[in-house]
Coordinates of C-alpha atoms in Angstrom, one line a residue:
M1 CA 20.3 -4.9 -40.9
G2 CA 22.0 -1.4 -40.7
A3 CA 21.9 -0.9 -44.5
A4 CA 18.3 -2.0 -44.9
K5 CA 17.3 0.7 -42.3
Y6 CA 18.4 3.3 -45.0
T7 CA 17.2 1.7 -48.0
K8 CA 15.5 4.3 -50.4
G9 CA 12.2 3.8 -52.0
C10 CA 8.3 3.4 -51.1
T11 CA 8.9 0.1 -49.3
G12 CA 11.1 1.7 -46.8
W13 CA 9.1 4.8 -46.1
L14 CA 6.0 2.7 -45.6
I15 CA 7.8 0.4 -43.0
V16 CA 8.8 3.8 -41.2
L17 CA 5.4 5.0 -41.3
V18 CA 4.0 1.8 -39.9
V19 CA 6.6 1.8 -37.1
A20 CA 5.8 5.4 -36.4
A21 CA 2.2 4.7 -36.0
L22 CA 2.6 1.8 -33.7
V23 CA 4.9 3.9 -31.5
V24 CA 2.2 6.6 -31.5
T25 CA -0.5 4.2 -30.7
A26 CA 1.6 2.7 -27.7
V27 CA 2.1 6.3 -26.3
V28 CA -1.5 7.0 -26.5
V29 CA -2.5 3.7 -24.9
G30 CA 0.0 4.3 -22.2
I31 CA -1.2 7.8 -21.4
R32 CA -4.8 6.5 -21.5
K33 CA -3.7 3.6 -19.0
K34 CA -2.3 6.3 -16.5
S35 CA -5.4 8.3 -16.7
H36 CA -8.2 7.9 -14.1
H37 CA -10.8 8.5 -16.8
S38 CA -9.6 6.0 -19.6
G39 CA -13.0 4.3 -19.6
T40 CA -13.8 0.6 -20.0
G41 CA -17.4 1.4 -20.6
P42 CA -20.1 3.6 -19.4
V43 CA -20.3 4.5 -15.6
P44 CA -23.6 3.1 -14.1
G45 CA -25.9 5.5 -12.7
P46 CA -28.8 4.6 -10.3
P47 CA -29.0 1.3 -8.7
G48 CA -29.3 -1.6 -11.5
E49 CA -30.8 -4.9 -11.1
V50 CA -30.9 -6.3 -7.7
T51 CA -29.1 -9.6 -6.7
Q52 CA -31.8 -11.0 -4.6
K53 CA -29.6 -13.3 -2.5
Y54 CA -27.6 -10.2 -1.2
A55 CA -30.7 -8.2 -0.8
D56 CA -32.1 -11.0 1.4
A57 CA -28.8 -11.3 3.3
L58 CA -28.6 -7.7 4.0
S59 CA -32.2 -7.7 5.3
V60 CA -31.3 -10.5 7.8
A61 CA -27.8 -8.7 8.8
L62 CA -29.5 -5.4 9.8
Q63 CA -31.6 -7.2 12.2
F64 CA -28.9 -8.1 14.5
L65 CA -28.3 -4.4 15.1
Q66 CA -32.0 -4.4 16.5
V67 CA -31.2 -7.4 18.6
Q68 CA -28.3 -5.6 20.3
K69 CA -30.1 -2.4 21.1
A70 CA -30.1 -1.4 24.8
G71 CA -32.7 1.2 26.5
K72 CA -36.2 1.9 25.9
L73 CA -36.9 0.1 22.8
V74 CA -38.9 1.8 19.9
N75 CA -41.1 0.1 17.2
N76 CA -39.5 -3.0 18.7
K77 CA -39.8 -6.0 16.0
I78 CA -37.6 -8.6 17.9
L79 CA -40.3 -10.3 19.9
W80 CA -37.9 -11.7 22.5
R81 CA -36.3 -8.5 23.2
G82 CA -37.5 -5.9 25.7
D83 CA -36.4 -2.7 27.4
S84 CA -33.0 -3.0 29.4
A85 CA -30.3 -1.0 31.0
L86 CA -32.7 2.0 31.5
N87 CA -30.6 3.2 34.5
D88 CA -27.3 3.3 32.6
G89 CA -25.6 6.5 33.2
S90 CA -27.5 7.6 36.1
D91 CA -24.7 7.4 38.6
A92 CA -23.2 10.4 36.6
G93 CA -26.5 12.2 35.9
L94 CA -26.5 11.0 32.5
D95 CA -28.8 9.0 30.0
L96 CA -26.6 6.2 28.6
S97 CA -29.4 3.9 28.3
K98 CA -29.2 3.7 24.3
G99 CA -26.1 2.3 22.5
M100 CA -25.6 -1.5 21.6
Y101 CA -24.2 -4.5 23.5
D102 CA -20.9 -5.4 21.9
A103 CA -21.5 -9.3 21.5
G104 CA -23.1 -12.1 23.4
D105 CA -22.7 -10.4 26.6
H106 CA -24.3 -7.0 28.0
M107 CA -21.2 -4.6 27.9
K108 CA -21.1 -1.4 26.3
F109 CA -17.6 -0.8 25.2
G110 CA -17.2 2.4 23.5
F111 CA -14.4 1.7 21.5
P112 CA -16.0 -1.1 19.2
M113 CA -19.3 0.6 19.5
A114 CA -18.1 3.8 18.0
F115 CA -16.2 1.7 15.3
T116 CA -19.4 0.0 14.7
A117 CA -21.0 3.6 14.0
T118 CA -18.2 4.7 11.7
V119 CA -18.5 1.7 9.4
L120 CA -22.3 1.8 9.4
S121 CA -22.0 5.6 8.3
W122 CA -19.4 4.8 5.7
S123 CA -21.8 1.9 4.3
I124 CA -24.7 4.4 4.1
L125 CA -22.8 7.2 2.6
E126 CA -21.4 4.8 -0.1
Y127 CA -24.4 2.6 -0.6
G128 CA -27.4 4.4 0.6
D129 CA -29.0 4.2 -2.9
Q130 CA -28.3 0.7 -2.9
M131 CA -29.9 0.1 0.5
S132 CA -32.9 2.2 -0.3
A133 CA -33.5 0.2 -3.7
V134 CA -34.1 -2.9 -1.3
K135 CA -35.9 -0.8 1.5
Q136 CA -33.2 -1.1 4.0
L137 CA -31.9 2.3 4.2
D138 CA -34.3 3.3 7.2
S139 CA -33.1 0.2 9.3
A140 CA -29.5 1.1 8.8
Q141 CA -30.1 4.9 9.6
D142 CA -32.1 4.0 12.7
S143 CA -29.4 1.6 14.0
L144 CA -26.8 4.4 13.4
K145 CA -28.7 6.9 15.4
W146 CA -29.2 4.7 18.3
I147 CA -25.5 4.5 18.7
T148 CA -24.7 8.3 18.1
D149 CA -27.8 9.4 20.5
F150 CA -25.5 7.3 23.1
L151 CA -22.3 8.8 21.9
I152 CA -23.4 12.4 22.3
N153 CA -24.6 11.7 25.7
A154 CA -21.5 10.1 26.6
H155 CA -19.5 13.3 25.9
P156 CA -20.9 15.8 28.5
S157 CA -17.9 18.2 28.2
D158 CA -15.1 18.6 26.0
N159 CA -12.4 16.6 27.7
V160 CA -14.5 13.9 29.3
L161 CA -16.0 10.9 27.3
F162 CA -17.6 7.9 29.0
I163 CA -16.1 5.0 27.3
Q164 CA -17.8 1.9 29.2
V165 CA -20.9 0.9 30.8
G166 CA -20.8 -2.1 33.0
D167 CA -18.1 -4.1 34.7
P168 CA -16.9 -7.0 32.3
D169 CA -15.7 -9.1 35.2
I170 CA -19.1 -8.9 36.9
D171 CA -20.9 -9.1 33.6
H172 CA -19.1 -12.3 32.4
K173 CA -19.9 -14.0 35.6
C174 CA -23.6 -13.9 34.8
W175 CA -25.6 -15.6 32.2
Q176 CA -29.0 -13.9 32.0
R177 CA -31.3 -11.9 29.6
P178 CA -30.5 -8.1 29.4
E179 CA -34.1 -7.4 30.5
E180 CA -33.3 -8.8 33.9
M181 CA -30.0 -7.2 34.9
K182 CA -29.9 -6.1 38.4
E183 CA -26.2 -6.0 38.9
K184 CA -24.2 -2.6 39.2
R185 CA -23.1 -1.2 36.1
P186 CA -20.4 1.2 36.8
L187 CA -19.1 3.8 34.3
L188 CA -15.6 4.4 33.0
Q189 CA -14.5 7.6 31.5
I190 CA -11.4 9.2 29.9
N191 CA -10.4 12.7 30.9
N192 CA -7.4 15.0 31.2
K193 CA -6.0 13.0 34.0
K194 CA -6.8 9.4 32.3
P195 CA -7.0 10.0 28.5
G196 CA -7.6 7.3 26.0
T197 CA -6.5 8.8 22.6
E198 CA -7.7 5.8 20.2
V199 CA -11.3 5.8 21.9
A200 CA -11.7 9.7 21.7
A201 CA -10.5 9.6 18.1
E202 CA -12.7 6.7 17.0
T203 CA -15.6 8.3 18.5
A204 CA -14.7 11.5 16.7
A205 CA -14.5 9.7 13.5
A206 CA -18.1 8.0 14.2
M207 CA -19.6 11.5 14.9
A208 CA -18.0 13.2 11.8
A209 CA -19.1 10.4 9.5
A210 CA -22.7 10.1 11.0
S211 CA -22.8 14.1 10.5
L212 CA -22.7 13.4 6.9
V213 CA -25.3 10.8 7.0
F214 CA -27.8 13.1 8.7
K215 CA -26.8 16.2 7.0
S216 CA -29.8 16.2 4.5
I217 CA -32.1 14.5 7.0
N218 CA -31.7 16.4 10.2
S219 CA -29.3 19.4 9.8
S220 CA -29.4 20.4 13.4
Y221 CA -28.6 16.8 14.5
S222 CA -25.8 16.7 12.0
D223 CA -24.3 20.1 13.3
L224 CA -24.5 18.6 16.8
L225 CA -22.6 15.7 15.7
L226 CA -19.8 17.5 14.0
Q227 CA -19.2 19.9 17.1
H228 CA -18.6 16.7 19.2
A229 CA -16.6 15.3 16.6
K230 CA -14.2 18.4 16.3
K231 CA -13.9 18.7 20.2
L232 CA -12.9 15.0 20.6
F233 CA -10.4 14.9 18.0
T234 CA -8.8 18.0 19.6
F235 CA -8.9 16.1 23.0
A236 CA -7.6 12.8 21.4
N237 CA -4.8 14.9 19.6
D238 CA -3.8 17.0 22.5
H239 CA -3.6 13.9 25.0
K240 CA -1.6 11.2 23.1
I241 CA -2.1 8.3 25.7
S242 CA -3.6 4.9 24.8
Y243 CA -6.7 4.0 26.8
T244 CA -5.4 0.7 27.8
V245 CA -2.4 2.5 29.4
S246 CA -4.8 4.6 31.6
F247 CA -6.8 1.5 32.3
P248 CA -4.7 -1.5 32.2
D249 CA -7.5 -4.0 33.0
L250 CA -9.2 -3.4 29.7
Q251 CA -6.2 -5.1 27.9
K252 CA -8.1 -8.3 28.6
Y253 CA -11.0 -7.1 26.4
Y254 CA -10.4 -4.7 23.6
N255 CA -6.7 -4.2 23.7
S256 CA -5.4 -1.3 21.5
T257 CA -2.2 -1.9 19.5
G258 CA -1.8 1.9 19.2
Y259 CA -3.7 5.2 18.5
K260 CA -1.9 6.7 15.4
D261 CA -4.3 4.9 13.2
E262 CA -7.4 6.2 14.8
L263 CA -6.0 9.9 14.8
L264 CA -5.6 9.4 10.9
W265 CA -9.0 7.8 10.5
A266 CA -10.6 10.6 12.6
A267 CA -8.9 13.4 10.8
S268 CA -9.7 11.9 7.5
W269 CA -13.5 11.7 8.4
L270 CA -13.5 15.4 9.7
Y271 CA -11.9 16.4 6.4
H272 CA -14.7 14.7 4.5
A273 CA -17.2 16.4 6.9
T274 CA -15.7 19.8 7.0
R275 CA -13.5 20.2 3.9
D276 CA -11.2 22.1 6.3
Q277 CA -7.7 22.1 5.1
Q278 CA -6.2 21.5 8.6
Y279 CA -7.4 18.0 8.5
L280 CA -6.1 17.3 5.0
S281 CA -2.7 18.6 5.9
Y282 CA -2.7 16.4 9.2
I283 CA -3.2 13.2 7.5
T284 CA -0.8 14.0 4.4
V285 CA 2.0 16.4 5.2
E286 CA 2.2 16.3 9.0
N287 CA 1.5 12.8 10.1
G288 CA 1.0 10.6 6.9
E289 CA 4.4 9.3 6.6
S290 CA 4.9 8.7 10.3
Y291 CA 1.4 7.4 11.1
A292 CA 0.2 5.7 8.0
D293 CA 2.8 3.1 7.3
W294 CA 2.5 3.7 3.5
G295 CA 3.3 0.8 1.4
R296 CA 2.6 -1.8 4.1
P297 CA -0.7 -3.8 3.7
T298 CA -2.6 -4.2 7.0
W299 CA -6.0 -5.8 7.9
F300 CA -9.1 -3.5 8.9
S301 CA -10.7 -4.1 12.2
W302 CA -12.0 -2.4 15.3
D303 CA -8.3 -2.1 16.5
D304 CA -6.6 -1.2 13.2
K305 CA -7.8 1.5 10.9
R306 CA -5.0 2.0 8.6
S307 CA -6.1 0.0 5.6
G308 CA -9.7 1.5 6.1
T309 CA -7.9 5.0 6.0
Q310 CA -5.9 4.1 2.8
V311 CA -9.0 3.3 1.0
L312 CA -11.1 6.1 2.4
L313 CA -8.4 8.7 1.1
S314 CA -8.1 6.8 -2.2
R315 CA -11.3 8.3 -3.2
L316 CA -9.9 11.9 -2.7
N317 CA -7.0 10.9 -5.0
I318 CA -9.1 9.2 -7.5
F319 CA -11.9 11.8 -7.6
G320 CA -9.5 14.8 -6.9
T321 CA -9.7 17.5 -4.3
K322 CA -10.0 21.1 -5.5
E323 CA -7.8 22.9 -2.9
S324 CA -5.0 20.5 -2.2
T325 CA -1.3 21.6 -2.4
N326 CA 1.4 19.4 -4.2
A327 CA 2.6 18.0 -1.0
E328 CA -0.9 17.0 0.1
N329 CA -1.4 15.4 -3.4
K330 CA 1.7 13.4 -2.9
G331 CA 0.5 12.1 0.3
L332 CA -2.9 11.2 -1.1
Q333 CA -1.0 9.4 -3.8
M334 CA 0.9 7.5 -1.3
Y335 CA -2.3 6.4 0.5
Q336 CA -3.7 5.2 -2.8
K337 CA -0.7 3.3 -3.6
T338 CA -1.0 1.6 -0.3
A339 CA -4.7 0.7 -1.1
E340 CA -3.6 -1.0 -4.1
A341 CA -1.0 -2.9 -2.5
I342 CA -3.8 -4.0 0.0
M343 CA -6.2 -5.0 -2.9
C344 CA -3.1 -7.0 -4.4
G345 CA -2.8 -8.9 -1.4
L346 CA -6.4 -9.9 -1.5
L347 CA -6.8 -11.3 -5.1
P348 CA -5.9 -14.9 -5.1
D349 CA -4.1 -14.6 -8.5
S350 CA -2.0 -11.7 -7.6
P351 CA 1.8 -12.3 -7.3
T352 CA 1.6 -10.8 -3.9
A353 CA -1.6 -12.6 -2.7
T354 CA -1.8 -13.6 1.0
S355 CA -1.7 -17.4 1.4
S356 CA -3.5 -17.2 4.6
R357 CA -6.7 -18.8 3.2
T358 CA -8.7 -22.0 4.0
D359 CA -9.0 -24.7 1.5
G360 CA -12.5 -23.3 0.6
G361 CA -11.2 -20.0 -0.3
L362 CA -12.0 -17.8 2.8
I363 CA -9.4 -15.3 3.9
W364 CA -8.4 -16.6 7.5
I365 CA -6.1 -14.9 9.7
D366 CA -7.1 -15.8 13.4
K367 CA -9.1 -18.4 14.9
W368 CA -11.0 -16.1 17.2
N369 CA -13.7 -14.2 15.4
A370 CA -12.3 -15.6 12.1
L371 CA -14.8 -13.8 9.8
Q372 CA -13.9 -10.3 10.9
H373 CA -11.0 -10.0 8.5
P374 CA -12.4 -11.5 5.3
V375 CA -15.5 -9.6 5.7
A376 CA -13.6 -6.3 6.4
A377 CA -11.2 -7.0 3.5
S378 CA -14.1 -7.7 1.3
F379 CA -15.9 -4.4 2.2
L380 CA -12.8 -2.6 1.2
A381 CA -12.3 -4.3 -2.0
V382 CA -15.9 -3.7 -3.2
L383 CA -15.4 -0.1 -2.2
Y384 CA -12.2 0.3 -4.2
S385 CA -13.7 -1.6 -7.2
D386 CA -16.6 0.9 -7.1
Y387 CA -14.2 3.7 -7.0
M388 CA -12.5 2.3 -10.0
M389 CA -15.6 1.9 -11.9
T390 CA -17.0 5.2 -11.1
S391 CA -13.8 7.0 -12.2
R392 CA -13.3 4.7 -15.3
T393 CA -10.1 3.6 -14.1
P394 CA -9.4 0.4 -16.2
S395 CA -6.8 -1.5 -14.0
F396 CA -4.2 -1.5 -11.4
S397 CA -0.9 -3.5 -11.4
C398 CA 0.3 -6.2 -8.8
N399 CA 4.2 -6.5 -9.7
G400 CA 3.4 -6.3 -13.4
V401 CA 0.1 -8.2 -13.4
T402 CA -3.0 -6.0 -14.1
F403 CA -6.5 -6.4 -12.5
S404 CA -9.6 -4.8 -13.0
S405 CA -12.7 -3.6 -10.9
S406 CA -14.5 -6.6 -11.8
D407 CA -11.6 -8.8 -10.3
L408 CA -12.0 -7.0 -6.9
R409 CA -15.9 -7.5 -7.0
S410 CA -15.5 -11.1 -7.9
F411 CA -13.2 -11.5 -4.9
A412 CA -15.7 -9.8 -2.5
M413 CA -18.4 -12.0 -3.9
S414 CA -16.5 -15.0 -3.4
Q415 CA -15.9 -14.3 0.4
A416 CA -19.6 -13.2 0.8
D417 CA -20.9 -16.5 -0.9
Y418 CA -18.7 -18.4 1.4
I419 CA -20.4 -16.8 4.4
L420 CA -23.8 -17.4 2.9
G421 CA -23.3 -21.0 2.7
N422 CA -20.9 -21.8 -0.4
N423 CA -18.5 -23.4 1.9
P424 CA -17.3 -27.1 2.9
M425 CA -19.8 -27.1 5.8
E426 CA -22.6 -26.2 3.3
M427 CA -23.8 -23.8 6.2
S428 CA -24.7 -20.0 6.4
Y429 CA -22.6 -18.3 9.2
L430 CA -25.3 -15.6 9.1
V431 CA -28.0 -16.6 11.3
G432 CA -31.4 -16.8 9.8
Y433 CA -30.2 -16.8 6.4
G434 CA -30.6 -19.8 4.4
D435 CA -31.8 -23.5 5.4
K436 CA -28.8 -24.2 7.7
Y437 CA -27.1 -22.0 10.0
P438 CA -25.6 -22.2 13.7
Q439 CA -28.5 -23.1 16.2
Q440 CA -26.2 -22.7 19.4
V441 CA -25.0 -18.9 19.0
H442 CA -23.1 -17.8 22.0
H443 CA -25.7 -15.0 23.1
R444 CA -27.3 -14.6 26.5
G445 CA -30.5 -13.3 25.3
A446 CA -31.1 -15.7 22.6
S447 CA -30.3 -18.8 24.8
I448 CA -32.7 -18.2 27.5
P449 CA -36.4 -18.5 27.0
V450 CA -38.5 -15.1 27.5
N451 CA -40.4 -16.7 30.4
A452 CA -37.4 -17.9 32.4
N453 CA -36.4 -16.0 35.5
T454 CA -32.8 -17.0 36.0
G455 CA -31.4 -14.0 37.7
C456 CA -27.6 -14.0 37.2
E457 CA -27.4 -17.8 37.5
G458 CA -28.8 -19.1 34.3
F459 CA -25.7 -21.0 33.2
Q460 CA -27.9 -24.1 32.6
W461 CA -29.0 -22.3 29.2
L462 CA -25.2 -21.8 28.4
K463 CA -24.6 -25.5 29.0
S464 CA -27.8 -26.8 27.2
T465 CA -27.3 -28.8 24.2
E466 CA -30.5 -27.5 22.7
P467 CA -30.8 -25.0 19.9
N468 CA -31.4 -21.5 21.3
P469 CA -34.9 -20.8 22.0
N470 CA -34.7 -17.3 20.3
V471 CA -33.2 -16.9 17.1
A472 CA -30.6 -14.1 17.0
V473 CA -31.4 -13.2 13.4
G474 CA -28.6 -11.3 11.6
A475 CA -26.0 -12.6 13.9
L476 CA -22.6 -13.1 12.2
V477 CA -20.8 -15.8 14.3
G478 CA -17.2 -15.9 14.8
G479 CA -16.6 -18.4 11.8
P480 CA -14.7 -21.6 10.9
F481 CA -11.4 -23.0 11.7
K482 CA -8.6 -23.0 9.2
N483 CA -9.7 -26.3 8.0
D484 CA -13.1 -25.0 7.3
S485 CA -14.8 -26.7 10.1
Y486 CA -17.2 -25.3 12.6
I487 CA -18.3 -26.5 15.9
D488 CA -21.9 -25.6 16.7
N489 CA -21.6 -25.2 20.4
R490 CA -22.8 -22.5 22.6
N491 CA -19.7 -22.7 24.9
N492 CA -17.5 -22.4 21.9
S493 CA -17.4 -18.5 21.9
M494 CA -14.2 -18.6 19.8
Q495 CA -16.6 -19.7 16.9
S496 CA -20.2 -19.1 17.9
E497 CA -20.0 -15.6 19.3
P498 CA -21.5 -12.8 17.1
T499 CA -20.4 -9.0 17.4
T500 CA -22.0 -5.7 16.4
Y501 CA -19.0 -4.3 14.7
N502 CA -18.7 -7.5 12.4
S503 CA -22.3 -7.0 11.5
A504 CA -21.8 -3.3 10.6
V505 CA -18.8 -4.2 8.2
L506 CA -21.1 -7.1 6.8
V507 CA -23.9 -4.6 6.2
G508 CA -21.4 -2.5 4.2
L509 CA -20.3 -5.6 2.1
L510 CA -23.6 -6.7 1.2
S511 CA -25.0 -3.3 0.4
G512 CA -22.2 -2.9 -2.1
L513 CA -23.0 -6.2 -3.7
V514 CA -27.0 -5.9 -3.8
T515 CA -26.5 -4.1 -7.2
T516 CA -24.1 -2.0 -9.2
S517 CA -24.0 1.7 -9.0
S518 CA -21.8 4.5 -9.2
V519 CA -20.5 6.2 -6.0
V520 CA -20.6 9.9 -5.3
P521 CA -17.3 11.6 -5.9
S522 CA -17.8 13.6 -2.7
F523 CA -20.0 13.0 0.6
T524 CA -20.6 16.7 0.9

């Protein structure tokens, strides 16, 4: 072999040239694979052809946000809903009548409500064109503003934020329509003496994200939201105490597992809204390594924002930031690497795929509110897929196996299709969509006839075996057990109770699937 390598003549030189050409080609291909703009085809522009089933499902899903509205209803199209909670906040001289009830009860919990607003804002910012293409953008913006109006009023001074309206113990002892409520609805606030870092930070995130949504629609309202967001972030960052430490009784309801993720989440949204370098430094150099758990995939939810932050900040690394330092860029690269690790855990053919799935293919993590994790994971997957497609990033690697943006989109579609009826129960888990869906949703207002005057004692309607007299259109129920089964029983709140925050994430997922379209490199 050694002698042949140095043989003189044309044949030898030809072999050398061919080998050299192959080496050059391999290098070029390798360089292209590392580039964010290596391209696998043209980047789509405006929304393309609509996929009707997702458009129909989006229209249905958005209606649940209307069902959950409190206060003096405007242009109300939910015939069995009326005005409610009109005196909320009056004990403190505030108007807290708006906002949304979090689930099948009549509580206003500020933590999940703010998360609902943040995710709804994110969905509009990324997929507003798609929503507009199927005439759902106005509905999404209306629902968002109904929450942000409440959040503005709930923040009457820099270091005071009202985080709850109603007493959950009293509320849960009643089964009644919200229009009939006569019980006391006490207020709960965080302040300098009793802080609540994660609630303040999540509310800051919601207001910062919403400020971007309303920037071109109502600039003064956008500015007001951003002012509140900045003050709330400062309050959250200066008083690092969990709200369930300040108020231990709330551990029974929305118990927080920590506030570091909300601080990063809020700072990320504030950077997108302001382009102020202090926020970028906060999330990359100052706190990224200690707060973000780089390299460790997590599940996105009302309680844990880490994976959402990883994906949100990936767009900065993918599309570039003009004024970032080398240290900040390194931090952004770590966020993107973690985002890719999250994606690798979702794809069923990945070497690092999670095994937590039903036989029907649904991501399944918890028997309570089982659908929250697959919906949220799919939302992140379709976002990351569109970041790749817009930037012409051809693939990413999962322990040596490469996957494309279309693989991520296919995964997200598989989860959405399961929810919409392609499952062993052959039932849609989105109420009002398809021919078969849950009839006994755990929802007070939906379960009681409009003309029934029950007062607090309407439990006969909780125990009834009849379908709900009012259809809670758009409600995403808790979902199936690990064996893909579902028990349609109103008292089975583990499976049959819908939540507003799950609906917001579902709106984002469906909006991303309605049609293909490039995402904007920057929200500003």
